[in-house]
Coordinates of C-alpha atoms in Angstrom, one line a residue:
M1 CA 30.0 38.6 19.1
P2 CA 26.0 38.9 18.6
W3 CA 25.1 35.2 17.5
W4 CA 23.1 37.1 14.6
K5 CA 27.3 37.1 13.1
E6 CA 28.0 34.2 14.0
K7 CA 29.2 31.6 11.3
R8 CA 27.2 29.0 13.1
T9 CA 24.5 31.1 12.5
Y10 CA 25.0 31.4 8.8
R11 CA 25.6 27.4 8.3
I12 CA 22.3 27.4 10.3
L13 CA 20.5 29.5 8.2
F14 CA 22.2 28.0 4.8
I15 CA 21.1 24.4 6.0
A16 CA 18.0 25.8 6.2
L17 CA 17.4 27.5 3.2
I18 CA 19.0 24.1 0.6
I19 CA 16.5 21.7 2.7
G20 CA 13.6 24.7 2.4
V21 CA 14.3 24.6 -1.4
V22 CA 14.9 21.1 -1.8
I23 CA 11.3 20.4 -0.2
Y24 CA 9.7 22.5 -3.3
F25 CA 11.4 21.2 -5.7
L26 CA 9.9 17.4 -4.9
Y27 CA 6.7 19.1 -4.6
L28 CA 6.7 20.2 -7.5
I29 CA 8.1 16.9 -9.1
R30 CA 5.5 15.2 -6.5
G31 CA 3.8 13.1 -9.4
L32 CA 7.6 11.6 -9.8
F33 CA 7.4 10.0 -6.8
L34 CA 5.8 6.8 -8.1
P35 CA 9.0 5.1 -9.7
F36 CA 11.2 5.9 -7.2
I37 CA 9.0 4.6 -4.1
L38 CA 8.8 1.4 -6.7
A39 CA 12.5 1.6 -6.8
I40 CA 12.9 1.9 -3.0
V41 CA 10.5 -1.1 -2.9
L42 CA 12.8 -3.0 -5.6
V43 CA 15.5 -2.3 -3.5
Y44 CA 14.1 -3.7 -0.4
L45 CA 13.2 -6.6 -1.9
L46 CA 16.5 -7.8 -3.8
N47 CA 19.2 -6.0 -2.0
P48 CA 19.4 -8.3 0.3
L49 CA 20.1 -11.6 -2.2
V50 CA 22.4 -8.7 -4.0
D51 CA 24.5 -9.0 -0.6
R52 CA 25.0 -12.7 -0.4
M53 CA 25.6 -13.2 -4.5
E54 CA 28.5 -10.4 -3.6
C55 CA 29.8 -12.5 -0.3
R56 CA 29.7 -15.9 -2.3
G57 CA 32.8 -14.2 -5.0
S58 CA 30.0 -12.1 -8.0
S59 CA 30.5 -8.7 -9.1
R60 CA 28.0 -6.8 -7.1
V61 CA 26.6 -5.3 -11.0
A62 CA 26.6 -9.4 -12.1
A63 CA 24.7 -10.0 -9.1
I64 CA 22.3 -7.4 -9.7
L65 CA 21.7 -8.6 -13.0
I66 CA 21.0 -12.1 -12.8
L67 CA 18.7 -11.1 -10.1
Y68 CA 17.1 -8.9 -13.2
L69 CA 16.7 -11.8 -15.2
G70 CA 15.1 -13.7 -13.1
V71 CA 12.6 -11.5 -12.0
I72 CA 12.1 -11.2 -15.8
I73 CA 11.1 -14.3 -16.7
I74 CA 9.2 -14.8 -13.4
V75 CA 7.1 -11.4 -14.6
T76 CA 6.8 -12.0 -17.8
S77 CA 5.7 -15.3 -18.0
L78 CA 2.9 -13.7 -15.3
L79 CA 1.9 -11.3 -17.3
M80 CA 1.3 -13.1 -20.6
Y81 CA -0.5 -15.2 -18.2
G82 CA -2.4 -12.4 -16.0
V83 CA -2.6 -8.9 -18.3
P84 CA -5.2 -10.2 -20.8
R85 CA -6.8 -11.6 -18.5
I86 CA -7.2 -9.1 -16.4
I87 CA -7.9 -6.5 -19.3
N88 CA -10.8 -8.9 -20.6
Q89 CA -12.3 -8.9 -16.7
L90 CA -12.0 -5.2 -16.9
E91 CA -13.7 -4.4 -20.4
K92 CA -16.5 -7.1 -19.2
L93 CA -16.5 -5.1 -15.2
L94 CA -16.9 -2.0 -17.3
T95 CA -19.4 -3.2 -19.0
T96 CA -21.6 -4.9 -16.9
I97 CA -21.4 -1.8 -14.4
P98 CA -25.0 -0.5 -16.0
I99 CA -26.9 -4.0 -14.9
Y100 CA -25.3 -4.6 -11.9
S101 CA -26.7 -1.1 -11.3
S102 CA -30.5 -1.3 -12.3
Q103 CA -30.2 -4.6 -11.0
V104 CA -29.0 -2.9 -7.4
E105 CA -32.0 0.1 -8.4
D106 CA -34.6 -2.7 -8.3
M107 CA -33.4 -4.5 -4.9
V108 CA -33.5 -0.6 -3.5
N109 CA -37.0 -0.2 -4.8
R110 CA -38.1 -3.7 -3.8
I111 CA -37.0 -3.1 0.3
Q112 CA -38.1 0.7 -0.2
Q113 CA -41.3 -0.4 -1.1
R114 CA -41.7 -3.4 1.6
F115 CA -41.0 -0.7 4.0
A116 CA -43.9 1.7 2.6
D117 CA -45.9 -0.9 2.4
S118 CA -45.2 -1.8 6.8
T119 CA -46.4 -0.2 9.5
V120 CA -42.6 1.1 10.3
P121 CA -42.8 5.1 11.3
P122 CA -42.7 7.4 8.8
G123 CA -38.8 9.1 10.7
I124 CA -37.3 5.5 10.6
Q125 CA -38.7 4.6 7.4
Q126 CA -36.9 7.6 5.7
I127 CA -33.8 7.0 7.9
V128 CA -33.7 3.4 6.9
D129 CA -34.3 4.9 2.5
E130 CA -31.1 7.5 3.4
R131 CA -29.2 4.7 4.7
I132 CA -30.3 2.3 1.5
N133 CA -29.1 4.7 -0.8
W134 CA -25.8 5.5 0.6
A135 CA -25.2 1.6 0.9
E136 CA -26.4 1.1 -2.8
A137 CA -23.8 4.7 -3.9
R138 CA -20.8 3.0 -2.0
L139 CA -21.3 0.0 -3.1
L140 CA -20.8 1.0 -7.1
E141 CA -18.5 3.7 -5.9
I142 CA -16.4 0.8 -4.7
V143 CA -16.3 -1.6 -8.0
R144 CA -15.9 2.0 -9.9
T145 CA -13.1 2.5 -7.5
A146 CA -11.4 -0.9 -8.3
A147 CA -11.8 -0.8 -11.5
D148 CA -9.8 2.7 -11.9
L149 CA -7.2 1.6 -9.6
L150 CA -6.3 -0.8 -11.6
L151 CA -6.7 1.1 -15.1
A152 CA -4.5 3.6 -13.0
L153 CA -1.7 0.9 -13.0
V154 CA -2.5 0.0 -17.0
S155 CA -1.6 4.2 -17.1
N156 CA 1.3 4.0 -15.1
L157 CA 3.4 1.3 -17.0
F158 CA 6.0 3.8 -17.8
N159 CA 6.7 4.8 -14.1
I160 CA 6.8 1.4 -13.6
A161 CA 9.3 0.3 -16.0
L162 CA 11.7 3.1 -14.4
A163 CA 11.3 2.2 -11.5
P164 CA 13.6 -1.3 -12.6
V165 CA 16.5 1.0 -14.1
L166 CA 16.5 3.5 -10.9
A167 CA 16.8 0.7 -8.7
F168 CA 19.9 -0.8 -10.5
Y169 CA 21.8 2.7 -9.8
I170 CA 20.7 2.8 -6.5
M171 CA 21.8 -1.0 -5.7
K172 CA 24.9 -0.7 -7.7
D173 CA 26.3 2.4 -6.0
L174 CA 24.4 1.7 -2.5
Q175 CA 27.7 1.7 -0.6
Y176 CA 28.5 4.8 -2.0
I177 CA 25.7 6.6 -1.4
K178 CA 25.9 5.3 2.2
G179 CA 29.1 6.6 2.2
R180 CA 28.5 10.2 1.3
G181 CA 25.8 10.0 2.9
A182 CA 27.6 9.9 6.7
T183 CA 30.0 12.2 5.1
L184 CA 27.4 15.3 5.7
I185 CA 26.3 13.7 9.3
P186 CA 28.3 16.2 12.1
P187 CA 30.7 13.5 13.5
R188 CA 28.5 14.4 17.5
C189 CA 25.6 13.2 16.0
F190 CA 27.3 10.4 13.6
S191 CA 26.3 7.6 15.7
D192 CA 22.8 8.9 17.0
T193 CA 21.7 9.4 13.8
C194 CA 23.5 5.7 12.3
R195 CA 21.3 4.3 15.1
L196 CA 18.1 6.1 13.9
A197 CA 18.8 5.0 10.6
R198 CA 19.5 1.4 10.9
E199 CA 16.3 1.4 13.0
I200 CA 14.2 3.0 10.6
D201 CA 15.7 0.9 7.8
H202 CA 14.9 -1.7 9.8
V203 CA 11.0 -1.3 10.0
I204 CA 10.9 -0.5 6.5
A205 CA 12.6 -3.3 5.2
N206 CA 10.3 -5.9 7.7
F207 CA 7.2 -4.2 6.0
V208 CA 7.9 -3.5 2.7
R209 CA 9.3 -7.4 2.1
G210 CA 7.3 -9.3 4.6
H211 CA 3.6 -7.6 3.8
L212 CA 4.7 -7.9 -0.4
I213 CA 5.2 -11.7 0.2
V214 CA 2.0 -11.6 2.3
V215 CA 0.0 -9.7 -0.6
A216 CA 1.6 -12.2 -3.5
I217 CA 0.3 -15.3 -1.5
V218 CA -3.1 -14.1 -0.5
T219 CA -3.7 -13.1 -4.0
V220 CA -2.9 -16.0 -5.6
L221 CA -5.0 -17.9 -2.9
T222 CA -7.7 -15.4 -2.8
S223 CA -7.8 -15.8 -6.7
L224 CA -8.1 -19.3 -7.0
A225 CA -10.3 -19.7 -4.2
L226 CA -12.8 -17.2 -5.6
A227 CA -12.7 -19.4 -9.6
L228 CA -13.2 -22.1 -7.4
V229 CA -16.4 -21.1 -6.3
G230 CA -17.6 -19.8 -10.1
L231 CA -17.4 -16.3 -9.5
E232 CA -16.8 -14.0 -12.1
F233 CA -13.9 -11.4 -11.9
A234 CA -12.1 -13.9 -9.7
T235 CA -8.3 -12.5 -10.9
M236 CA -8.9 -8.8 -10.1
F237 CA -10.8 -9.7 -7.4
G238 CA -7.8 -11.2 -6.0
I239 CA -6.1 -8.3 -6.8
I240 CA -7.4 -6.1 -5.1
A241 CA -8.0 -8.3 -1.8
G242 CA -4.6 -8.7 -1.8
L243 CA -3.8 -5.1 -2.4
A244 CA -6.0 -4.5 0.7
E245 CA -3.4 -6.9 2.8
L246 CA -1.6 -3.4 2.9
I247 CA -3.9 -2.4 5.4
P248 CA -3.9 -4.5 8.4
Y249 CA -7.5 -5.4 10.7
F250 CA -9.3 -3.4 7.8
G251 CA -7.9 -4.7 4.6
P252 CA -9.2 -8.1 4.9
F253 CA -13.0 -6.6 4.9
I254 CA -11.9 -4.1 2.2
G255 CA -10.9 -6.6 0.3
A256 CA -14.2 -9.2 0.5
V257 CA -16.7 -6.7 0.0
P258 CA -16.6 -6.0 -3.7
P259 CA -16.4 -10.1 -4.3
V260 CA -19.3 -11.0 -2.3
A261 CA -21.1 -7.4 -3.5
L262 CA -20.9 -8.9 -6.8
A263 CA -22.3 -12.1 -4.9
L264 CA -25.4 -11.2 -4.0
L265 CA -26.0 -9.5 -6.9
Q266 CA -25.8 -12.9 -8.5
S267 CA -27.8 -15.1 -6.2
K268 CA -28.0 -15.8 -2.1
W269 CA -26.1 -19.7 -2.5
L270 CA -23.3 -17.8 -4.8
A271 CA -22.9 -15.5 -2.0
L272 CA -22.3 -17.6 0.8
K273 CA -19.8 -19.6 -1.1
V274 CA -17.6 -16.4 -1.4
I275 CA -17.8 -15.9 1.9
V276 CA -16.8 -19.2 3.1
A277 CA -13.7 -18.9 0.6
L278 CA -12.9 -15.8 1.7
F279 CA -13.5 -16.8 5.2
I280 CA -11.1 -19.9 5.0
V281 CA -8.4 -18.0 3.0
Q282 CA -8.4 -14.9 5.6
Q283 CA -7.7 -17.6 8.5
L284 CA -4.4 -19.2 6.7
E285 CA -3.9 -15.8 6.5
G286 CA -4.3 -14.4 9.6
N287 CA -3.3 -17.5 11.6
I288 CA -0.6 -18.7 9.4
I289 CA 1.3 -17.0 6.9
S290 CA 1.4 -13.1 8.1
P291 CA 2.4 -14.5 11.9
K292 CA 5.3 -16.6 10.0
I293 CA 6.2 -13.8 7.4
L294 CA 5.4 -10.7 9.5
G295 CA 5.4 -11.5 13.3
D296 CA 5.7 -8.1 14.7
S297 CA 7.3 -6.5 12.3
V298 CA 6.4 -2.5 12.8
G299 CA 6.7 -3.1 17.0
L300 CA 3.3 -1.6 17.8
H301 CA 0.0 -2.2 19.6
P302 CA -2.7 -2.6 17.9
L303 CA -4.5 0.0 19.5
T304 CA -2.1 2.1 17.9
I305 CA -2.1 0.3 14.6
I306 CA -6.4 1.1 14.7
I307 CA -6.2 4.8 15.7
A308 CA -2.9 5.4 12.8
L309 CA -5.3 3.7 10.5
L310 CA -8.7 5.5 10.7
A311 CA -6.3 8.5 11.7
G312 CA -4.5 8.1 7.7
G313 CA -7.7 7.2 6.1
Q314 CA -9.4 10.7 7.2
L315 CA -7.0 12.9 6.5
F316 CA -5.8 10.9 2.9
G317 CA -7.8 8.1 2.0
L318 CA -6.8 5.0 0.8
A319 CA -2.9 6.5 1.0
G320 CA -2.8 7.5 3.8
M321 CA -4.8 4.2 5.5
L322 CA -1.3 2.9 3.0
L323 CA 1.0 4.6 4.7
A324 CA -0.4 4.8 8.1
V325 CA 1.3 1.8 10.0
P326 CA 5.1 2.3 8.7
L327 CA 5.1 6.2 9.3
T328 CA 3.5 5.5 12.3
A329 CA 6.5 2.7 13.5
I330 CA 8.9 5.6 12.2
A331 CA 7.2 8.3 14.2
R332 CA 7.7 6.4 17.4
I333 CA 11.3 5.8 17.0
L334 CA 11.7 9.3 16.5
V335 CA 10.1 9.8 19.4
S336 CA 11.5 7.5 21.9
F337 CA 15.2 8.4 20.9
T338 CA 14.1 12.4 21.2
W339 CA 12.5 11.1 24.6
E340 CA 15.6 9.4 26.0
K341 CA 17.9 12.3 24.8
L342 CA 15.9 14.7 26.6
T343 CA 15.6 12.8 30.2

């Protein structure tokens, strides 16, 4: 019988059609990905605790509800203190951006005037002027981007509130979901698929749990350190520094640029204090916090991580840098598995 008349061929075509329809449907609803991503993050954070409570005799639903109650108490306490403070800082920052912009322009004009009065060759002077203008534009862009990111969090409150609801049903029926997924795997591929799923789950779990704990610690430490040295918008800059920790190697520098730049606009002494404070926090993070919590969480060589971050940033910007490491770790698992099967 010709291959195009075999049942297996029609089965493969049907599966390919289903996969294509699902991918296209996901593309159409891509704007709803945020609550699902947040729900998965919540599942990775809370499900181990739910499993432990269930092993000790509690029902799964009761365990989830108890954990949710604890999380609600903690989050509500943080929001009651943090949200009004962050909103006030955002409003103040948005009103002071024009002032800081004029200060940057004055600074640039003074530097350009010094170069114009010096004996620097015109070609080099032009290059320096262009670099100064570029730095000015980048500085203002960083400040505006930081403000836009925080405002985006506020504007996505509905999606953020929807995530715990989705996470509840995922955790409640997690074993059922796994069982249904297992029935879709052909018997000859079952052991290999389960092995791949375990390895990928291990990498994602380490990345999500470990990095979010580091983010929380760095956010608190940075906010306190900047507040102690007297920098405005300390809480907001602490959040930015914490979120930047999701980007290995480059994250500390990205998180340090906005507060140092703002401090420079106020005084060199304040800038020095901010640099020292951030240096101390980063030393604690790099030498104590991350090694204890993360270890070698994704199993990638540092050079591989740097290349992945550069490629992700070049292709997809900030989102690419955030997702570069876990996606590269998953790709490494898939490539290693495929190579093992081919050799």
